[in-house]
Amino acid sequence: MCGIFGVITNQEIPIGKIALEGIKRLEYRGYDSVGIVSQHEGKLFIKKDAGKIDEVHKKLKLDDFPGKVAIAHTRWATHGAPTKVNSHPHTNCTNNIAVVHNGIIENFMTLKKELIRNGHKFRSDTDTEVIPHLIEDKMKEGLDLKESIIEVLKICKGSYGLAILHLDLPDAIIVVRKESPLVIGIEPGKTTYCASDIPAFLPLTRICYILEDCEMAILRAGEVDFFNINTSEKIEKKSQQIEWSIDAAEKGGYKHFMLKEIYEQPTALRQTLKISEDEMKTFAQILLSAENIYITGAGTSLFASLAGKFIISRFLGKFIQAIECSELKIQLKDCLKENSVIIALSQSGETIDTIEAIRWAKKTQNVKILSITNIVGSSITRYSDHVIITRAGPEIGVAATKTYACQVLTLGLISLEIAKLRKQENEEEIQQYEKALKSTPQIIEAFLENNINLIKNTVKNLEKHSNYFFLARGISIGIAKEGGLKLKEVACRFIEGYSAASAKHGPIALVRKNFPIVFIAPPDETYERLIGNVMEFKARGGKIISFVVESDKKITELSDITIRIPQPGNKYFNLFSPITFIPALQLLAYYTAIFHNLNPDKPMNLSKTVTVH
Ligand code: M6R
């Protein structure tokens, strides 16, 4: 869940500045501590400390390093507290090897005890520190650095993206991956980069190689060689051209990535609408012939699944079960059938629980895996039968925003292909749904243009409240949960996102005068019953904040605050309301964070990509 970055060049460029800017673009992966090491004239130069990158930079001048090679790390603490000594890079006893690591060495305790018995001195509580010490031992046995790393990785259990410097190899960085992402960027003949994610070097180059599991790369200035660590043999890899725009990884004029990415939603949706019909058709055909269908993901991706299952079953006529990825194996272990299909959603394509779930399902019953992700070449793409890559562009804010909208849109497009193939609806009807789905970017644009003051005033009105209910019925339960998750993670409020019907079976006990209750209320078949639920909460003094369509009257009359989504109130638009309603809730969360002086891009304790169980 940490971020690693490396640079090696033969150009006259400020290596510290490049390393600092690169690692800053990965800060969404963790911000407990930061460290950079360069090597120059036979010495390692290390600066590291606990804290966010800007704070540490102020103290240590992280842009000032000598030499032409550096590696850097931003940490999300797992083993060992977020302190200076536990910050990466970690070195060996003789301080000639420096390592940055993203992942977990599961058997580090056993390895560490053995190393200590053999006289090694440890400085940190991390799992990572065993790696430089183990390499030191292997090199003492006479192996070169590359072979030593390969031998060390044979005894290390767990996951890793590693970047390693050694004073004896001053013109190289060695990188290796297993289960933790690593990509290589190159300016041929000049400079080579490695990083946990493409945006880290996007402003510098668009030529990229994706390292697969158990592959090693030796980076030299403007060159790279690849090896398979199981055979030690050299392998050939093809480079890819990254199509994301260069400013995609920058904040532009926005104060935060989260705000920028909320505003990018219309563009992201328009780009995703361009995905070929054939890709959607492949998914549609597989779903039409499947007996059991499950849809899975974590966090926001799970909530996109909750919307997606309604949208797809609307046309497929089959029940789709949404299961949290970490629960999938335990819930299906005795009943997963061969002719099943799993739709897996993951923005990053690296969430360990999602990957584990699909790998288990594939191995157990050879079920078909259909994945929707935002990242080309991510792990999920390797374990799936078919993949659709959404076109949201890089999402840097820790809170998922535009990628959620694009996931649901993709599920909408698949559902329309199903409708066309299944022919249960007449053509005109399908066209109406298609029109509604294709209008989602304009609806969001119109909302963003006209409602910011209303959202800000709502935030002010709610300033004293730190507990909320977010309630809805049917398809909108997913919206309530996702909107609630946003407010939780970026604004540190406590939210219960719940079924409005179930809320009276317990949660309603908490309601006192002015307790805020947010209702998500598009005028679908659940609307009349939802009115009853609004009244139940109003009768107990709750403050009602409702998200409704433009023409809404009944729930508006019962509400203290109404936020109107500018869309027609008919069944075609209702079906895609998980896309059009969500920006309003994202903005509510964003401005609440700002109001309470919280940085929405760096919520406490979070990392954007969760690669530990
Ligand atoms: O990359 P993924 O979509 O697999 O990530 C899943 C969750 O970790 C992610 O959605 C998380 O909940 C976000 N912080 C939500 O804003």
mmCIF file of N, CA and C and ligand atoms in Angstrom, residues 297-302 345-351 354 398-401 407 482 485-486 489 606-610, ligand 1:
data_model
loop_
_atom_site.group_PDB
_atom_site.id
_atom_site.type_symbol
_atom_site.label_atom_id
_atom_site.label_comp_id
_atom_site.label_asym_id
_atom_site.label_seq_id
_atom_site.Cartn_x
_atom_site.Cartn_y
_atom_site.Cartn_z
ATOM 1 N N GLY A 297 -16.459 -6.549 -5.064
ATOM 2 C CA GLY A 297 -15.511 -5.435 -5.000
ATOM 3 C C GLY A 297 -15.370 -5.044 -3.535
ATOM 4 N N ALA A 298 -14.592 -4.008 -3.278
ATOM 5 C CA ALA A 298 -14.423 -3.504 -1.907
ATOM 6 C C ALA A 298 -14.736 -2.021 -1.896
ATOM 7 N N GLY A 299 -15.151 -1.506 -0.749
ATOM 8 C CA GLY A 299 -15.362 -0.061 -0.588
ATOM 9 C C GLY A 299 -16.290 0.488 -1.657
ATOM 10 N N THR A 300 -15.844 1.531 -2.316
ATOM 11 C CA THR A 300 -16.646 2.165 -3.360
ATOM 12 C C THR A 300 -16.986 1.182 -4.475
ATOM 13 N N SER A 301 -16.044 0.324 -4.821
ATOM 14 C CA SER A 301 -16.315 -0.643 -5.897
ATOM 15 C C SER A 301 -17.442 -1.589 -5.486
ATOM 16 N N LEU A 302 -17.518 -1.910 -4.195
ATOM 17 C CA LEU A 302 -18.632 -2.740 -3.731
ATOM 18 C C LEU A 302 -19.950 -1.972 -3.878
ATOM 19 N N LEU A 345 -15.187 -5.668 -9.661
ATOM 20 C CA LEU A 345 -14.929 -4.239 -9.886
ATOM 21 C C LEU A 345 -13.759 -3.806 -9.019
ATOM 22 N N SER A 346 -12.823 -3.097 -9.612
ATOM 23 C CA SER A 346 -11.722 -2.540 -8.825
ATOM 24 C C SER A 346 -11.091 -1.392 -9.593
ATOM 25 N N GLN A 347 -11.118 -0.218 -9.005
ATOM 26 C CA GLN A 347 -10.480 0.937 -9.640
ATOM 27 C C GLN A 347 -9.022 0.630 -9.913
ATOM 28 N N SER A 348 -8.303 0.246 -8.875
ATOM 29 C CA SER A 348 -6.852 0.051 -8.982
ATOM 30 C C SER A 348 -6.491 -1.253 -9.676
ATOM 31 N N GLY A 349 -7.385 -2.241 -9.583
ATOM 32 C CA GLY A 349 -7.062 -3.579 -10.075
ATOM 33 C C GLY A 349 -6.041 -4.277 -9.195
ATOM 34 N N GLU A 350 -5.778 -3.739 -7.998
ATOM 35 C CA GLU A 350 -4.746 -4.317 -7.131
ATOM 36 C C GLU A 350 -5.282 -4.696 -5.755
ATOM 37 N N THR A 351 -6.555 -4.453 -5.473
ATOM 38 C CA THR A 351 -7.073 -4.748 -4.127
ATOM 39 C C THR A 351 -6.921 -6.242 -3.844
ATOM 40 N N THR A 354 -9.987 -8.589 -3.525
ATOM 41 C CA THR A 354 -10.692 -8.831 -4.796
ATOM 42 C C THR A 354 -9.910 -9.851 -5.628
ATOM 43 N N VAL A 398 -7.627 10.056 -2.571
ATOM 44 C CA VAL A 398 -7.828 8.750 -1.927
ATOM 45 C C VAL A 398 -9.288 8.305 -2.040
ATOM 46 N N ALA A 399 -10.192 9.270 -1.973
ATOM 47 C CA ALA A 399 -11.609 8.926 -2.115
ATOM 48 C C ALA A 399 -11.933 8.678 -3.593
ATOM 49 N N ALA A 400 -12.508 7.529 -3.871
ATOM 50 C CA ALA A 400 -12.898 7.230 -5.260
ATOM 51 C C ALA A 400 -14.088 8.103 -5.641
ATOM 52 N N THR A 401 -14.022 8.773 -6.764
ATOM 53 C CA THR A 401 -15.132 9.624 -7.213
ATOM 54 C C THR A 401 -15.475 9.303 -8.666
ATOM 55 N N GLN A 407 -17.493 3.158 -13.355
ATOM 56 C CA GLN A 407 -17.826 1.733 -13.146
ATOM 57 C C GLN A 407 -19.317 1.508 -13.378
ATOM 58 N N GLU A 482 -22.538 4.727 -0.577
ATOM 59 C CA GLU A 482 -21.370 5.369 -1.176
ATOM 60 C C GLU A 482 -21.270 6.839 -0.737
ATOM 61 N N LEU A 485 -20.052 6.775 2.751
ATOM 62 C CA LEU A 485 -18.620 6.422 2.816
ATOM 63 C C LEU A 485 -17.753 7.648 2.534
ATOM 64 N N LYS A 486 -18.172 8.466 1.554
ATOM 65 C CA LYS A 486 -17.389 9.665 1.217
ATOM 66 C C LYS A 486 -17.290 10.591 2.426
ATOM 67 N N GLU A 489 -15.000 9.032 5.113
ATOM 68 C CA GLU A 489 -13.555 8.987 4.921
ATOM 69 C C GLU A 489 -12.918 10.368 4.817
ATOM 70 N N LEU A 606 -5.776 6.081 5.864
ATOM 71 C CA LEU A 606 -6.173 5.413 4.618
ATOM 72 C C LEU A 606 -5.041 5.343 3.610
ATOM 73 N N SER A 607 -5.176 4.383 2.710
ATOM 74 C CA SER A 607 -4.319 4.327 1.530
ATOM 75 C C SER A 607 -5.264 4.043 0.370
ATOM 76 N N LYS A 608 -4.948 4.560 -0.797
ATOM 77 C CA LYS A 608 -5.887 4.373 -1.906
ATOM 78 C C LYS A 608 -5.952 2.923 -2.358
ATOM 79 N N THR A 609 -4.813 2.258 -2.317
ATOM 80 C CA THR A 609 -4.785 0.892 -2.839
ATOM 81 C C THR A 609 -4.488 -0.066 -1.693
ATOM 82 N N VAL A 610 -5.430 -0.946 -1.417
ATOM 83 C CA VAL A 610 -5.301 -1.795 -0.232
ATOM 84 C C VAL A 610 -4.769 -3.166 -0.645
HETATM 85 O O1 M6R B 1 -9.108 -0.018 -6.179
HETATM 86 P P1 M6R B 1 -10.404 -0.608 -5.654
HETATM 87 O O2 M6R B 1 -11.592 -0.087 -6.353
HETATM 88 O O3 M6R B 1 -10.368 -2.113 -5.621
HETATM 89 O O4 M6R B 1 -10.450 -0.106 -4.162
HETATM 90 C C1 M6R B 1 -11.475 -0.506 -3.306
HETATM 91 C C2 M6R B 1 -11.521 0.330 -2.054
HETATM 92 O O5 M6R B 1 -10.327 0.228 -1.347
HETATM 93 C C3 M6R B 1 -11.785 1.814 -2.356
HETATM 94 O O6 M6R B 1 -12.961 1.974 -3.083
HETATM 95 C C4 M6R B 1 -11.888 2.617 -1.056
HETATM 96 O O7 M6R B 1 -13.009 2.236 -0.330
HETATM 97 C C5 M6R B 1 -11.880 4.120 -1.339
HETATM 98 N N1 M6R B 1 -11.164 4.794 -0.304
HETATM 99 C C6 M6R B 1 -13.237 4.700 -1.400
HETATM 100 O O8 M6R B 1 -13.264 6.068 -1.576
#
